[in-house]
PDB file of C-alpha atoms in Angstrom:
ATOM      1  CA  MET A   1     -52.328-110.477 -79.053  1.00  0.00           C
ATOM      2  CA  THR A   2     -53.982-111.046 -75.700  1.00  0.00           C
ATOM      3  CA  ARG A   3     -57.549-111.374 -74.543  1.00  0.00           C
ATOM      4  CA  LYS A   4     -59.248-111.093 -71.194  1.00  0.00           C
ATOM      5  CA  LYS A   5     -60.410-114.344 -69.612  1.00  0.00           C
ATOM      6  CA  GLN A   6     -62.775-114.689 -66.681  1.00  0.00           C
ATOM      7  CA  MET A   7     -61.052-115.627 -63.418  1.00  0.00           C
ATOM      8  CA  SER A   8     -63.688-118.365 -63.094  1.00  0.00           C
ATOM      9  CA  GLU A   9     -62.073-120.186 -66.038  1.00  0.00           C
ATOM     10  CA  THR A  10     -58.568-120.268 -64.575  1.00  0.00           C
ATOM     11  CA  TYR A  11     -56.838-123.416 -63.436  1.00  0.00           C
ATOM     12  CA  ILE A  12     -56.540-122.295 -59.823  1.00  0.00           C
ATOM     13  CA  ILE A  13     -60.336-121.979 -59.558  1.00  0.00           C
ATOM     14  CA  GLY A  14     -60.769-125.404 -61.161  1.00  0.00           C
ATOM     15  CA  MET A  15     -58.212-126.862 -58.776  1.00  0.00           C
ATOM     16  CA  ILE A  16     -59.895-125.480 -55.649  1.00  0.00           C
ATOM     17  CA  LEU A  17     -63.392-126.516 -56.742  1.00  0.00           C
ATOM     18  CA  ALA A  18     -62.169-130.027 -57.593  1.00  0.00           C
ATOM     19  CA  ILE A  19     -60.770-130.308 -54.060  1.00  0.00           C
ATOM     20  CA  VAL A  20     -64.150-129.198 -52.680  1.00  0.00           C
ATOM     21  CA  GLY A  21     -65.929-131.719 -54.939  1.00  0.00           C
ATOM     22  CA  GLY A  22     -63.769-134.613 -53.762  1.00  0.00           C
ATOM     23  CA  PHE A  23     -64.135-133.478 -50.171  1.00  0.00           C
ATOM     24  CA  LEU A  24     -67.947-133.512 -50.353  1.00  0.00           C
ATOM     25  CA  ASP A  25     -68.039-136.965 -51.925  1.00  0.00           C
ATOM     26  CA  ALA A  26     -65.894-138.401 -49.134  1.00  0.00           C
ATOM     27  CA  TYR A  27     -67.944-136.541 -46.530  1.00  0.00           C
ATOM     28  CA  THR A  28     -71.322-137.872 -47.639  1.00  0.00           C
ATOM     29  CA  TYR A  29     -69.985-141.416 -48.018  1.00  0.00           C
ATOM     30  CA  ILE A  30     -68.426-141.541 -44.545  1.00  0.00           C
ATOM     31  CA  SER A  31     -70.863-139.504 -42.452  1.00  0.00           C
ATOM     32  CA  ARG A  32     -74.155-139.380 -44.364  1.00  0.00           C
ATOM     33  CA  GLY A  33     -75.129-142.959 -45.115  1.00  0.00           C
ATOM     34  CA  LYS A  34     -72.449-144.146 -47.575  1.00  0.00           C
ATOM     35  CA  VAL A  35     -73.854-142.299 -50.584  1.00  0.00           C
ATOM     36  CA  PHE A  36     -72.208-140.134 -53.219  1.00  0.00           C
ATOM     37  CA  ALA A  37     -74.206-136.931 -53.524  1.00  0.00           C
ATOM     38  CA  ASN A  38     -72.110-135.312 -56.271  1.00  0.00           C
ATOM     39  CA  ALA A  39     -73.179-137.334 -59.330  1.00  0.00           C
ATOM     40  CA  GLN A  40     -76.641-138.739 -59.918  1.00  0.00           C
ATOM     41  CA  THR A  41     -75.986-141.759 -62.162  1.00  0.00           C
ATOM     42  CA  GLY A  42     -76.023-144.193 -59.252  1.00  0.00           C
ATOM     43  CA  ASN A  43     -79.168-142.635 -57.811  1.00  0.00           C
ATOM     44  CA  ILE A  44     -80.934-142.906 -61.176  1.00  0.00           C
ATOM     45  CA  VAL A  45     -79.971-146.580 -61.519  1.00  0.00           C
ATOM     46  CA  LEU A  46     -81.121-147.379 -57.984  1.00  0.00           C
ATOM     47  CA  LEU A  47     -84.353-145.461 -58.570  1.00  0.00           C
ATOM     48  CA  GLY A  48     -85.134-147.734 -61.507  1.00  0.00           C
ATOM     49  CA  VAL A  49     -84.127-150.875 -59.637  1.00  0.00           C
ATOM     50  CA  ASN A  50     -86.358-150.063 -56.667  1.00  0.00           C
ATOM     51  CA  PHE A  51     -89.304-149.184 -58.872  1.00  0.00           C
ATOM     52  CA  ALA A  52     -88.877-152.509 -60.682  1.00  0.00           C
ATOM     53  CA  GLU A  53     -88.861-154.360 -57.360  1.00  0.00           C
ATOM     54  CA  GLY A  54     -91.930-152.493 -56.084  1.00  0.00           C
ATOM     55  CA  GLU A  55     -89.932-150.755 -53.346  1.00  0.00           C
ATOM     56  CA  PHE A  56     -91.551-147.373 -53.859  1.00  0.00           C
ATOM     57  CA  LYS A  57     -90.540-145.958 -50.486  1.00  0.00           C
ATOM     58  CA  GLU A  58     -86.911-146.818 -51.172  1.00  0.00           C
ATOM     59  CA  ALA A  59     -87.252-145.356 -54.663  1.00  0.00           C
ATOM     60  CA  ALA A  60     -88.251-142.016 -53.137  1.00  0.00           C
ATOM     61  CA  PHE A  61     -84.987-142.086 -51.180  1.00  0.00           C
ATOM     62  CA  TYR A  62     -83.098-141.839 -54.477  1.00  0.00           C
ATOM     63  CA  LEU A  63     -85.591-139.590 -56.273  1.00  0.00           C
ATOM     64  CA  LEU A  64     -85.205-136.638 -53.904  1.00  0.00           C
ATOM     65  CA  PRO A  65     -81.454-136.012 -54.508  1.00  0.00           C
ATOM     66  CA  ILE A  66     -82.109-136.245 -58.261  1.00  0.00           C
ATOM     67  CA  LEU A  67     -84.818-133.588 -57.963  1.00  0.00           C
ATOM     68  CA  ALA A  68     -82.481-131.436 -55.852  1.00  0.00           C
ATOM     69  CA  PHE A  69     -79.849-131.706 -58.582  1.00  0.00           C
ATOM     70  CA  PHE A  70     -82.486-130.684 -61.153  1.00  0.00           C
ATOM     71  CA  VAL A  71     -83.473-127.655 -59.061  1.00  0.00           C
ATOM     72  CA  GLY A  72     -79.825-126.629 -58.711  1.00  0.00           C
ATOM     73  CA  ILE A  73     -79.266-126.633 -62.471  1.00  0.00           C
ATOM     74  CA  ILE A  74     -82.367-124.496 -63.026  1.00  0.00           C
ATOM     75  CA  GLY A  75     -81.347-122.213 -60.177  1.00  0.00           C
ATOM     76  CA  ALA A  76     -77.858-121.656 -61.595  1.00  0.00           C
ATOM     77  CA  GLU A  77     -79.290-120.737 -64.987  1.00  0.00           C
ATOM     78  CA  MET A  78     -81.787-118.332 -63.407  1.00  0.00           C
ATOM     79  CA  ILE A  79     -79.011-116.616 -61.451  1.00  0.00           C
ATOM     80  CA  LYS A  80     -76.917-116.345 -64.605  1.00  0.00           C
ATOM     81  CA  LYS A  81     -79.772-114.830 -66.600  1.00  0.00           C
ATOM     82  CA  ARG A  82     -80.636-112.280 -63.923  1.00  0.00           C
ATOM     83  CA  HIS A  83     -77.139-111.256 -62.827  1.00  0.00           C
ATOM     84  CA  LYS A  84     -74.922-111.871 -65.846  1.00  0.00           C
ATOM     85  CA  TYR A  85     -74.317-108.169 -66.374  1.00  0.00           C
ATOM     86  CA  ASN A  86     -74.276-107.158 -62.709  1.00  0.00           C
ATOM     87  CA  GLU A  87     -71.473-104.626 -62.302  1.00  0.00           C
ATOM     88  CA  ASN A  88     -71.086-105.148 -58.545  1.00  0.00           C
ATOM     89  CA  ILE A  89     -70.732-108.913 -58.288  1.00  0.00           C
ATOM     90  CA  HIS A  90     -70.239-111.748 -60.743  1.00  0.00           C
ATOM     91  CA  TRP A  91     -73.175-114.149 -61.006  1.00  0.00           C
ATOM     92  CA  ARG A  92     -70.880-117.062 -60.171  1.00  0.00           C
ATOM     93  CA  GLN A  93     -70.011-115.371 -56.883  1.00  0.00           C
ATOM     94  CA  ILE A  94     -73.718-115.399 -56.041  1.00  0.00           C
ATOM     95  CA  VAL A  95     -73.689-119.145 -56.691  1.00  0.00           C
ATOM     96  CA  ILE A  96     -70.714-119.536 -54.365  1.00  0.00           C
ATOM     97  CA  ILE A  97     -72.528-117.593 -51.626  1.00  0.00           C
ATOM     98  CA  ILE A  98     -75.511-119.955 -51.919  1.00  0.00           C
ATOM     99  CA  GLU A  99     -73.153-122.947 -51.721  1.00  0.00           C
ATOM    100  CA  ILE A 100     -71.498-121.554 -48.593  1.00  0.00           C
ATOM    101  CA  VAL A 101     -74.801-120.881 -46.822  1.00  0.00           C
ATOM    102  CA  THR A 102     -76.190-124.307 -47.758  1.00  0.00           C
ATOM    103  CA  LEU A 103     -73.108-126.203 -46.554  1.00  0.00           C
ATOM    104  CA  LEU A 104     -73.089-124.135 -43.382  1.00  0.00           C
ATOM    105  CA  ILE A 105     -76.600-125.434 -42.705  1.00  0.00           C
ATOM    106  CA  VAL A 106     -75.509-129.021 -43.468  1.00  0.00           C
ATOM    107  CA  GLY A 107     -72.761-128.734 -40.871  1.00  0.00           C
ATOM    108  CA  PHE A 108     -75.370-128.350 -38.131  1.00  0.00           C
ATOM    109  CA  ILE A 109     -77.791-131.062 -39.266  1.00  0.00           C
ATOM    110  CA  PRO A 110     -77.537-134.100 -36.950  1.00  0.00           C
ATOM    111  CA  SER A 111     -76.556-137.438 -38.436  1.00  0.00           C
ATOM    112  CA  GLY A 112     -78.899-140.404 -38.677  1.00  0.00           C
ATOM    113  CA  ARG A 113     -82.520-139.691 -39.563  1.00  0.00           C
ATOM    114  CA  PHE A 114     -81.606-136.349 -41.165  1.00  0.00           C
ATOM    115  CA  ASP A 115     -78.910-137.709 -43.479  1.00  0.00           C
ATOM    116  CA  MET A 116     -81.347-137.654 -46.403  1.00  0.00           C
ATOM    117  CA  LEU A 117     -81.846-133.910 -45.948  1.00  0.00           C
ATOM    118  CA  SER A 118     -78.094-133.366 -45.853  1.00  0.00           C
ATOM    119  CA  ASN A 119     -77.572-135.385 -49.033  1.00  0.00           C
ATOM    120  CA  ILE A 120     -80.354-133.473 -50.795  1.00  0.00           C
ATOM    121  CA  LEU A 121     -78.729-130.148 -49.871  1.00  0.00           C
ATOM    122  CA  ILE A 122     -75.283-131.329 -50.978  1.00  0.00           C
ATOM    123  CA  SER A 123     -76.732-132.593 -54.277  1.00  0.00           C
ATOM    124  CA  PHE A 124     -78.192-129.119 -54.740  1.00  0.00           C
ATOM    125  CA  VAL A 125     -74.815-127.507 -54.021  1.00  0.00           C
ATOM    126  CA  CYS A 126     -73.000-129.809 -56.432  1.00  0.00           C
ATOM    127  CA  SER A 127     -75.476-129.129 -59.241  1.00  0.00           C
ATOM    128  CA  LEU A 128     -75.020-125.377 -58.768  1.00  0.00           C
ATOM    129  CA  GLN A 129     -71.268-125.827 -58.961  1.00  0.00           C
ATOM    130  CA  VAL A 130     -71.125-128.178 -61.934  1.00  0.00           C
ATOM    131  CA  GLU A 131     -73.483-125.970 -63.948  1.00  0.00           C
ATOM    132  CA  SER A 132     -71.749-122.693 -63.114  1.00  0.00           C
ATOM    133  CA  PHE A 133     -68.088-123.672 -63.459  1.00  0.00           C
ATOM    134  CA  ARG A 134     -67.766-125.580 -66.717  1.00  0.00           C
ATOM    135  CA  LYS A 135     -64.500-124.495 -68.319  1.00  0.00           C
ATOM    136  CA  VAL A 136     -60.819-124.357 -67.464  1.00  0.00           C
ATOM    137  CA  ASN A 137     -58.610-122.556 -69.963  1.00  0.00           C
ATOM    138  CA  GLY A 138     -61.341-122.947 -72.578  1.00  0.00           C
ATOM    139  CA  ASN A 139     -61.834-126.690 -72.029  1.00  0.00           C
ATOM    140  CA  ALA A 140     -65.057-128.207 -70.662  1.00  0.00           C
ATOM    141  CA  TYR A 141     -64.609-129.979 -67.322  1.00  0.00           C
ATOM    142  CA  ALA A 142     -66.445-130.929 -64.125  1.00  0.00           C
ATOM    143  CA  THR A 143     -65.459-130.321 -60.500  1.00  0.00           C
ATOM    144  CA  THR A 144     -67.885-132.706 -58.782  1.00  0.00           C
ATOM    145  CA  MET A 145     -67.284-135.898 -60.786  1.00  0.00           C
ATOM    146  CA  CYS A 146     -64.412-137.461 -62.707  1.00  0.00           C
ATOM    147  CA  THR A 147     -65.780-139.669 -65.506  1.00  0.00           C
ATOM    148  CA  GLY A 148     -65.943-136.938 -68.147  1.00  0.00           C
ATOM    149  CA  ASN A 149     -62.577-135.521 -67.080  1.00  0.00           C
ATOM    150  CA  LEU A 150     -60.964-138.964 -67.332  1.00  0.00           C
ATOM    151  CA  ARG A 151     -62.430-139.467 -70.808  1.00  0.00           C
ATOM    152  CA  SER A 152     -61.210-136.068 -71.996  1.00  0.00           C
ATOM    153  CA  ALA A 153     -57.771-136.502 -70.441  1.00  0.00           C
ATOM    154  CA  THR A 154     -57.232-139.880 -72.104  1.00  0.00           C
ATOM    155  CA  GLU A 155     -58.638-138.722 -75.445  1.00  0.00           C
ATOM    156  CA  HIS A 156     -56.230-135.768 -75.474  1.00  0.00           C
ATOM    157  CA  LEU A 157     -53.348-138.030 -74.488  1.00  0.00           C
ATOM    158  CA  TYR A 158     -54.106-140.354 -77.392  1.00  0.00           C
ATOM    159  CA  ASN A 159     -54.369-137.405 -79.800  1.00  0.00           C
ATOM    160  CA  TYR A 160     -51.023-136.112 -78.564  1.00  0.00           C
ATOM    161  CA  LYS A 161     -49.449-139.475 -79.343  1.00  0.00           C
ATOM    162  CA  GLN A 162     -50.768-139.125 -82.883  1.00  0.00           C
ATOM    163  CA  THR A 163     -49.942-135.452 -83.487  1.00  0.00           C
ATOM    164  CA  LYS A 164     -47.112-134.634 -81.031  1.00  0.00           C
ATOM    165  CA  ASP A 165     -48.886-131.319 -80.482  1.00  0.00           C
ATOM    166  CA  LYS A 166     -47.737-130.051 -77.081  1.00  0.00           C
ATOM    167  CA  ARG A 167     -50.901-127.970 -76.650  1.00  0.00           C
ATOM    168  CA  ILE A 168     -52.925-131.180 -76.712  1.00  0.00           C
ATOM    169  CA  LEU A 169     -50.564-132.751 -74.173  1.00  0.00           C
ATOM    170  CA  LYS A 170     -51.001-129.689 -71.946  1.00  0.00           C
ATOM    171  CA  ASN A 171     -54.788-130.073 -72.098  1.00  0.00           C
ATOM    172  CA  SER A 172     -54.490-133.751 -71.202  1.00  0.00           C
ATOM    173  CA  LEU A 173     -52.288-133.004 -68.205  1.00  0.00           C
ATOM    174  CA  GLN A 174     -54.701-130.299 -67.044  1.00  0.00           C
ATOM    175  CA  TYR A 175     -57.548-132.807 -67.001  1.00  0.00           C
ATOM    176  CA  TYR A 176     -55.451-135.357 -65.132  1.00  0.00           C
ATOM    177  CA  GLY A 177     -54.482-132.578 -62.728  1.00  0.00           C
ATOM    178  CA  ILE A 178     -58.131-131.808 -61.970  1.00  0.00           C
ATOM    179  CA  ILE A 179     -58.682-135.512 -61.252  1.00  0.00           C
ATOM    180  CA  LEU A 180     -55.645-135.513 -58.963  1.00  0.00           C
ATOM    181  CA  PHE A 181     -56.965-132.528 -57.017  1.00  0.00           C
ATOM    182  CA  PHE A 182     -60.344-134.278 -56.717  1.00  0.00           C
ATOM    183  CA  ILE A 183     -58.521-137.228 -55.147  1.00  0.00           C
ATOM    184  CA  VAL A 184     -56.653-134.860 -52.822  1.00  0.00           C
ATOM    185  CA  GLY A 185     -60.014-133.388 -51.793  1.00  0.00           C
ATOM    186  CA  ALA A 186     -61.385-136.870 -51.109  1.00  0.00           C
ATOM    187  CA  LEU A 187     -58.305-137.662 -49.002  1.00  0.00           C
ATOM    188  CA  ILE A 188     -58.657-134.461 -46.980  1.00  0.00           C
ATOM    189  CA  GLY A 189     -62.400-135.001 -46.659  1.00  0.00           C
ATOM    190  CA  SER A 190     -61.892-138.535 -45.410  1.00  0.00           C
ATOM    191  CA  LEU A 191     -59.347-137.539 -42.773  1.00  0.00           C
ATOM    192  CA  LEU A 192     -61.360-134.579 -41.490  1.00  0.00           C
ATOM    193  CA  THR A 193     -64.668-136.455 -41.503  1.00  0.00           C
ATOM    194  CA  HIS A 194     -63.182-139.202 -39.373  1.00  0.00           C
ATOM    195  CA  LEU A 195     -62.014-136.516 -36.949  1.00  0.00           C
ATOM    196  CA  PHE A 196     -65.000-134.159 -36.901  1.00  0.00           C
ATOM    197  CA  PHE A 197     -67.802-136.279 -38.423  1.00  0.00           C
ATOM    198  CA  VAL A 198     -70.769-134.160 -39.629  1.00  0.00           C
ATOM    199  CA  LYS A 199     -69.049-130.877 -38.714  1.00  0.00           C
ATOM    200  CA  ALA A 200     -66.220-131.677 -41.143  1.00  0.00           C
ATOM    201  CA  VAL A 201     -68.218-130.211 -44.034  1.00  0.00           C
ATOM    202  CA  LEU A 202     -67.502-126.764 -42.590  1.00  0.00           C
ATOM    203  CA  PHE A 203     -63.885-127.107 -43.702  1.00  0.00           C
ATOM    204  CA  SER A 204     -65.044-127.156 -47.340  1.00  0.00           C
ATOM    205  CA  LEU A 205     -66.128-123.544 -46.846  1.00  0.00           C
ATOM    206  CA  ILE A 206     -62.455-122.524 -46.828  1.00  0.00           C
ATOM    207  CA  GLY A 207     -62.136-123.460 -50.497  1.00  0.00           C
ATOM    208  CA  LEU A 208     -65.396-121.793 -51.480  1.00  0.00           C
ATOM    209  CA  ILE A 209     -64.486-118.577 -49.658  1.00  0.00           C
ATOM    210  CA  ALA A 210     -61.125-118.587 -51.452  1.00  0.00           C
ATOM    211  CA  VAL A 211     -62.915-118.929 -54.810  1.00  0.00           C
ATOM    212  CA  PHE A 212     -65.288-116.104 -53.908  1.00  0.00           C
ATOM    213  CA  ILE A 213     -62.388-113.787 -53.066  1.00  0.00           C
ATOM    214  CA  LEU A 214     -60.320-114.742 -56.110  1.00  0.00           C
ATOM    215  CA  MET A 215     -63.214-113.923 -58.400  1.00  0.00           C
ATOM    216  CA  PHE A 216     -62.917-110.254 -57.466  1.00  0.00           C
ATOM    217  CA  ILE A 217     -59.996-110.455 -59.876  1.00  0.00           C
ATOM    218  CA  GLU A 218     -62.414-109.894 -62.735  1.00  0.00           C
ATOM    219  CA  GLU A 219     -60.244-110.911 -65.683  1.00  0.00           C
ATOM    220  CA  VAL A 220     -56.793-112.254 -66.494  1.00  0.00           C
ATOM    221  CA  GLU A 221     -54.830-111.873 -69.700  1.00  0.00           C
ATOM    222  CA  VAL A 222     -54.280-114.836 -72.011  1.00  0.00           C
ATOM    223  CA  LYS A 223     -52.985-115.165 -75.548  1.00  0.00           C
ATOM    224  CA  ASN A 224     -55.709-114.515 -78.108  1.00  0.00           C
ATOM    225  CA  ASN A 225     -57.800-111.675 -79.377  1.00  0.00           C
ATOM    226  CA  ASN A 226     -61.265-112.392 -77.976  1.00  0.00           C
ATOM    227  CA  LYS A 227     -62.947-110.717 -75.002  1.00  0.00           C
ATOM    228  CA  LYS A 228     -66.219-111.957 -73.704  1.00  0.00           C
ATOM    229  CA  ARG A 229     -67.981-112.355 -70.381  1.00  0.00           C
ATOM    230  CA  VAL A 230     -69.685-115.721 -69.998  1.00  0.00           C
TER     231      VAL A 230
END
């Protein structure tokens, strides 16, 4: 038996988005004030530290990207609710369009005093992406950070050692593969940012445009007997 699976859940989409995620992390670190805009754990810790030290102005510096991430999550869910059954375009493609437009704007924001604005916008983009693309081949994953993927990869590897189940090994290798592509994205992002500085972010649009086009392939066949649009 076969079932239809959304193109958004395929490994090629996960691979491309992981490259984009790694690219953006390298970009913000090198050209936008040595910060990582993809994940918010560090920002949350530094928010607490600055509040404790009475550095309220500095605390605001870390609060704004966190709020942008919050807004992105809410925005992704609103888009999903409104356009989930849209026959003309998949709701995740709408998310990709918003990402493209936002990063296009970032590419023309000067460095220096406007780096905070750029990091806020990239945090917004990353939250849209991490909320909208959450599965590869039925397994939960993230394209803008690696901690959860590393945990899942290693957990599956351990379980394979116990069970010798090749399906579990395959899942483990898929997670490690996503991490590898994230590293590749960071490598590409680093090289291009050193060459083109703030304009380098425009190269990330290539991956997002590819994802947008690929998602016109509405469904792919996989072994099973379920069919559901998510």
